[in-house]
Amino acid sequence: MQWAGALRMQSVDSLLPGDLPRQFANRDEMAAILRQLFPEAPGGLSPMQGGRRAAEKALAGIDPAAYGRNRNHLGGAVTRLSPHIRHGVLSLVEVREAVFDWLERSKQPKAAAQKLISELGWRDYWQRLWRQLGDGIWRDQEPLKTGHSSASYAAELPADLLSAHTGLACMDGFASELILTGWLHNHARMWLAAYVVHWRRIQWQVGARWFLQHLLDGDPASNNLSWQWVASSFSSKPYVFNRENLERFSSGRFCRDCALAGAGCPFEASYEQLQADLFPGAGPC
Amino acid sequence: MLRPVLWIHDEALGPTNPSLVAHREAPALFVFDRELIETQRLSLKRLGFLYESLLELPVTLRHGDVAQEVLSFASRHGADGVVTSAGVDPRFGLLREQIAAHLPVQVLEPEPFVVLPEPVDLRRFSRYWRRAEPVLWGRGSAAAPPAPARLWDR
Ligand SMILES: Cc1cc2nc3c(=O)[nH]c(=O)nc-3n(C[C@H](O)[C@H](O)[C@H](O)COP(=O)(O)OP(=O)(O)OC[C@H]3O[C@@H](n4cnc5c(N)ncnc54)[C@H](O)[C@@H]3O)c2cc1C
């Protein structure tokens, strides 16, 4: 079968020198040509495909009720619409209407779709803040509540994180997924960000820049302000998690094969203990 | 503007892009922003995803200095102005100004997710959501927020 991309050629006038190609025999050929066009851009293509057709297919498959029940779980019914929304392939209005249509069709009570609508609200909220703050989203919105000065956070990502070789099966899994696919579940983003900022004591901006290099939905507002929320420069306390939380919402898939599961897991502690270890100078929260 | 070209940017790559809706026949351009790609060290995944999204839109694709490319595209088509859609990224504003130094630029607003009756305090999501949620769900029904006071209410 001919690859859909070739069939989609629209009525664009003929190519002049410097116009980029719009027809490829298949995705591999496109990847090869993109490598020539953008030699500065590292890596390969994501398995997630761009385009309105892919977006509409994902939109047709949403299940707001299941989403409301299990969105925090890595295997939950999250929509994976973010790269399409980020680039306006789907507008937030279209997604909102699709959710309301689903509600009408399914005859479920309003509560069944409330969670998904409020998550769309988060997207709108961060965009409004970006309009207000401009490049200020790169600066701490409030002082950190960790008891550590901003200057005590490292300005570079260590090699073990960049190469997904920290030895922690969960964090290495998230880092590889980020680098290979350009998409992570929200909970994985929170865990990875918290690990980078609080356990490795790295500036949130450094982690945020790393995410933006890779995320297909990479959006400075949603990204940076979420990093600030984790770091505590845009929230009342730093976000941390423990092993029990990660194990539960990942169905134990990482801990099962982790060399540090038996001893040496840095997340194996109560929240009180983590608070005392990570933020000794922070005072009671 | 009688003969505009459209400048499509990476916040509006869908059929609801208001410039595409308003000018179905006008030539449209997307430029891969060389400086941004280099300074942010964007991965090929991101560019590939954009590229695939763009293949389903009727646009010419270029790579380089955005403002320069938009201006030479306009002259290639004998255009008297540029129409685009509003972008939130401050870089959009910068590029728009560079283009507007040479040609008129019209910026069209996309339909908003929610229209708030008055400005809200954005310091916390909860404050925004307290205003936005009833408007979203109201849609003219009982859950609508109280109407703003009219003169004769006082
Ligand atoms: C550290 C960190 C970095 C993040 N960086 C980005 C980013 O660069 N771009 C981005 O779009 N999101 C970002 N998010 C928010 C969120 O993780 C993703 O939007 C979500 O995981 C995308 O998957 P989904 O489409 O399946 O979302 P779903 O849960 O199915 O939600 C549907 C849509 O609602 C919006 N949405 C949901 N949750 C959020 C949220 N917390 N903030 C903003 N919008 C939300 C997205 O547009 C999403 O596509 C980040 C979160 C964290 C913790």
CSV table of N, CA, C and O in Angstrom, one decimal, chain A residues 108-164:
chain,number,residue,atom,x,y,z
A,108,GLN,N,-23.9,9.4,30.1
A,108,GLN,CA,-23.3,9.3,31.5
A,108,GLN,C,-23.5,10.7,32.2
A,108,GLN,O,-23.7,11.7,31.5
A,109,PRO,N,-23.4,10.6,33.5
A,109,PRO,CA,-23.6,11.9,34.2
A,109,PRO,C,-22.4,12.8,34.0
A,109,PRO,O,-21.3,12.3,33.6
A,110,LYS,N,-22.5,14.1,34.2
A,110,LYS,CA,-21.5,15.1,34.0
A,110,LYS,C,-20.2,14.7,34.7
A,110,LYS,O,-19.1,14.9,34.1
A,111,ALA,N,-20.3,14.1,35.8
A,111,ALA,CA,-19.1,13.8,36.6
A,111,ALA,C,-18.2,12.9,35.9
A,111,ALA,O,-17.0,12.9,36.1
A,112,ALA,N,-18.7,12.1,34.9
A,112,ALA,CA,-17.9,11.2,34.2
A,112,ALA,C,-16.8,11.9,33.3
A,112,ALA,O,-15.8,11.3,33.0
A,113,ALA,N,-17.1,13.1,33.0
A,113,ALA,CA,-16.2,13.8,32.1
A,113,ALA,C,-15.5,15.0,32.8
A,113,ALA,O,-14.6,15.7,32.2
A,114,GLN,N,-15.8,15.2,34.0
A,114,GLN,CA,-15.3,16.4,34.7
A,114,GLN,C,-13.7,16.4,34.8
A,114,GLN,O,-13.1,17.4,34.7
A,115,LYS,N,-13.1,15.2,35.0
A,115,LYS,CA,-11.7,15.2,35.2
A,115,LYS,C,-11.0,15.6,33.9
A,115,LYS,O,-10.1,16.4,34.0
A,116,LEU,N,-11.4,15.0,32.8
A,116,LEU,CA,-10.8,15.3,31.5
A,116,LEU,C,-10.9,16.8,31.2
A,116,LEU,O,-10.0,17.5,30.8
A,117,ILE,N,-12.1,17.3,31.4
A,117,ILE,CA,-12.3,18.8,31.1
A,117,ILE,C,-11.4,19.6,32.0
A,117,ILE,O,-10.8,20.6,31.5
A,118,SER,N,-11.2,19.2,33.2
A,118,SER,CA,-10.3,20.0,34.1
A,118,SER,C,-8.9,19.9,33.7
A,118,SER,O,-8.1,20.9,33.8
A,119,GLU,N,-8.5,18.8,33.1
A,119,GLU,CA,-7.1,18.7,32.6
A,119,GLU,C,-6.9,19.6,31.4
A,119,GLU,O,-5.8,20.1,31.2
A,120,LEU,N,-7.9,19.7,30.5
A,120,LEU,CA,-7.9,20.6,29.4
A,120,LEU,C,-7.7,22.0,30.0
A,120,LEU,O,-7.0,22.9,29.4
A,121,GLY,N,-8.4,22.2,31.1
A,121,GLY,CA,-8.3,23.5,31.8
A,121,GLY,C,-6.8,23.8,32.2
A,121,GLY,O,-6.4,25.0,32.1
A,122,TRP,N,-6.1,22.8,32.6
A,122,TRP,CA,-4.7,23.0,32.9
A,122,TRP,C,-3.9,23.6,31.7
A,122,TRP,O,-3.1,24.5,31.9
A,123,ARG,N,-4.2,23.0,30.6
A,123,ARG,CA,-3.5,23.5,29.4
A,123,ARG,C,-3.8,25.0,29.2
A,123,ARG,O,-2.9,25.8,28.9
A,124,ASP,N,-5.1,25.3,29.2
A,124,ASP,CA,-5.5,26.7,29.0
A,124,ASP,C,-4.9,27.6,30.1
A,124,ASP,O,-4.4,28.7,29.7
A,125,TYR,N,-4.9,27.1,31.3
A,125,TYR,CA,-4.3,27.9,32.4
A,125,TYR,C,-2.8,28.3,32.2
A,125,TYR,O,-2.4,29.4,32.3
A,126,TRP,N,-2.0,27.2,31.8
A,126,TRP,CA,-0.6,27.5,31.6
A,126,TRP,C,-0.4,28.5,30.4
A,126,TRP,O,0.5,29.3,30.4
A,127,GLN,N,-1.2,28.3,29.4
A,127,GLN,CA,-1.1,29.2,28.2
A,127,GLN,C,-1.4,30.7,28.6
A,127,GLN,O,-0.8,31.6,28.2
A,128,ARG,N,-2.4,30.8,29.5
A,128,ARG,CA,-2.8,32.2,30.0
A,128,ARG,C,-1.6,32.8,30.8
A,128,ARG,O,-1.3,33.9,30.7
A,129,LEU,N,-1.0,31.9,31.6
A,129,LEU,CA,0.1,32.4,32.4
A,129,LEU,C,1.3,32.8,31.5
A,129,LEU,O,2.0,33.8,31.8
A,130,TRP,N,1.5,32.0,30.5
A,130,TRP,CA,2.6,32.3,29.6
A,130,TRP,C,2.4,33.7,28.9
A,130,TRP,O,3.3,34.5,28.8
A,131,ARG,N,1.1,33.9,28.5
A,131,ARG,CA,0.8,35.2,27.9
A,131,ARG,C,1.2,36.3,28.9
A,131,ARG,O,1.7,37.4,28.5
A,132,GLN,N,0.9,36.1,30.2
A,132,GLN,CA,1.2,37.1,31.2
A,132,GLN,C,2.6,37.2,31.6
A,132,GLN,O,3.2,38.3,31.7
A,133,LEU,N,3.3,36.1,31.7
A,133,LEU,CA,4.7,36.1,32.2
A,133,LEU,C,5.8,36.2,31.1
A,133,LEU,O,6.9,36.6,31.4
A,134,GLY,N,5.4,35.8,29.9
A,134,GLY,CA,6.4,35.8,28.8
A,134,GLY,C,7.6,34.9,29.2
A,134,GLY,O,7.4,33.9,29.7
A,135,ASP,N,8.8,35.4,28.9
A,135,ASP,CA,10.0,34.6,29.2
A,135,ASP,C,10.2,34.5,30.7
A,135,ASP,O,11.1,33.8,31.1
A,136,GLY,N,9.4,35.2,31.5
A,136,GLY,CA,9.5,35.0,32.9
A,136,GLY,C,9.2,33.6,33.4
A,136,GLY,O,9.6,33.2,34.5
A,137,ILE,N,8.6,32.8,32.5
A,137,ILE,CA,8.4,31.4,32.9
A,137,ILE,C,9.7,30.6,33.2
A,137,ILE,O,9.7,29.5,33.7
A,138,TRP,N,10.8,31.2,32.7
A,138,TRP,CA,12.1,30.6,33.0
A,138,TRP,C,12.7,31.0,34.4
A,138,TRP,O,13.8,30.4,34.7
A,139,ARG,N,12.1,31.9,35.0
A,139,ARG,CA,12.6,32.3,36.4
A,139,ARG,C,11.7,31.8,37.5
A,139,ARG,O,10.5,31.6,37.3
A,140,ASP,N,12.3,31.5,38.6
A,140,ASP,CA,11.5,31.1,39.8
A,140,ASP,C,10.3,32.1,40.0
A,140,ASP,O,10.6,33.3,40.1
A,141,GLN,N,9.1,31.5,40.1
A,141,GLN,CA,8.0,32.4,40.4
A,141,GLN,C,7.9,32.8,41.8
A,141,GLN,O,7.4,33.8,42.2
A,142,GLU,N,8.4,31.9,42.7
A,142,GLU,CA,8.4,32.2,44.2
A,142,GLU,C,9.7,31.5,44.7
A,142,GLU,O,10.3,30.7,44.0
A,143,PRO,N,10.1,31.9,45.9
A,143,PRO,CA,11.3,31.2,46.5
A,143,PRO,C,11.1,29.7,46.6
A,143,PRO,O,9.9,29.3,46.9
A,144,LEU,N,12.1,29.0,46.5
A,144,LEU,CA,12.0,27.5,46.7
A,144,LEU,C,11.7,27.2,48.2
A,144,LEU,O,12.1,28.0,49.1
A,145,LYS,N,10.9,26.2,48.5
A,145,LYS,CA,10.6,25.8,49.8
A,145,LYS,C,11.3,24.6,50.3
A,145,LYS,O,10.8,23.8,51.1
A,146,THR,N,12.5,24.4,49.7
A,146,THR,CA,13.2,23.1,50.0
A,146,THR,C,14.3,23.4,51.1
A,146,THR,O,14.9,22.4,51.5
A,147,GLY,N,14.5,24.6,51.5
A,147,GLY,CA,15.6,24.9,52.4
A,147,GLY,C,17.0,25.0,51.8
A,147,GLY,O,18.0,25.3,52.4
A,148,HIS,N,17.1,24.7,50.5
A,148,HIS,CA,18.3,24.8,49.7
A,148,HIS,C,18.3,26.1,48.9
A,148,HIS,O,17.2,26.4,48.3
A,149,SER,N,19.4,26.7,48.8
A,149,SER,CA,19.4,28.0,47.9
A,149,SER,C,19.4,27.5,46.4
A,149,SER,O,19.9,26.5,46.1
A,150,SER,N,18.9,28.4,45.6
A,150,SER,CA,18.9,28.1,44.2
A,150,SER,C,20.3,27.8,43.7
A,150,SER,O,20.5,27.0,42.8
A,151,ALA,N,21.3,28.5,44.2
A,151,ALA,CA,22.7,28.3,43.8
A,151,ALA,C,23.2,26.9,44.1
A,151,ALA,O,24.2,26.5,43.5
A,152,SER,N,22.6,26.2,45.0
A,152,SER,CA,23.2,24.9,45.3
A,152,SER,C,22.7,23.8,44.4
A,152,SER,O,23.1,22.6,44.5
A,153,TYR,N,21.9,24.1,43.4
A,153,TYR,CA,21.5,23.2,42.4
A,153,TYR,C,22.4,23.2,41.2
A,153,TYR,O,22.8,24.2,40.7
A,154,ALA,N,22.7,22.0,40.7
A,154,ALA,CA,23.7,21.9,39.6
A,154,ALA,C,23.1,22.4,38.3
A,154,ALA,O,21.9,22.4,38.0
A,155,ALA,N,24.1,22.9,37.5
A,155,ALA,CA,23.7,23.6,36.2
A,155,ALA,C,23.8,22.6,35.0
A,155,ALA,O,23.6,23.1,33.9
A,156,GLU,N,24.1,21.4,35.2
A,156,GLU,CA,24.2,20.4,34.1
A,156,GLU,C,23.6,19.1,34.5
A,156,GLU,O,23.6,18.7,35.6
A,157,LEU,N,23.1,18.4,33.5
A,157,LEU,CA,22.6,17.0,33.7
A,157,LEU,C,23.8,16.1,33.7
A,157,LEU,O,24.6,16.1,32.8
A,158,PRO,N,23.8,15.2,34.7
A,158,PRO,CA,24.9,14.2,34.7
A,158,PRO,C,24.8,13.1,33.6
A,158,PRO,O,23.7,12.9,33.1
A,159,ALA,N,25.9,12.6,33.2
A,159,ALA,CA,25.9,11.7,32.0
A,159,ALA,C,25.1,10.4,32.3
A,159,ALA,O,24.4,9.9,31.3
A,160,ASP,N,25.0,10.0,33.5
A,160,ASP,CA,24.2,8.7,33.7
A,160,ASP,C,22.7,9.0,33.5
A,160,ASP,O,22.0,8.1,33.0
A,161,LEU,N,22.3,10.2,33.7
A,161,LEU,CA,20.8,10.5,33.4
A,161,LEU,C,20.6,10.6,31.9
A,161,LEU,O,19.7,10.0,31.4
A,162,LEU,N,21.5,11.3,31.3
A,162,LEU,CA,21.4,11.6,29.8
A,162,LEU,C,21.4,10.3,29.0
A,162,LEU,O,20.8,10.1,28.0
A,163,SER,N,22.2,9.3,29.6
A,163,SER,CA,22.3,8.0,28.8
A,163,SER,C,21.4,7.0,29.4
A,163,SER,O,21.5,5.8,29.0
A,164,ALA,N,20.5,7.3,30.4
A,164,ALA,CA,19.6,6.4,31.0
A,164,ALA,C,20.3,5.2,31.7
A,164,ALA,O,19.9,4.1,31.5
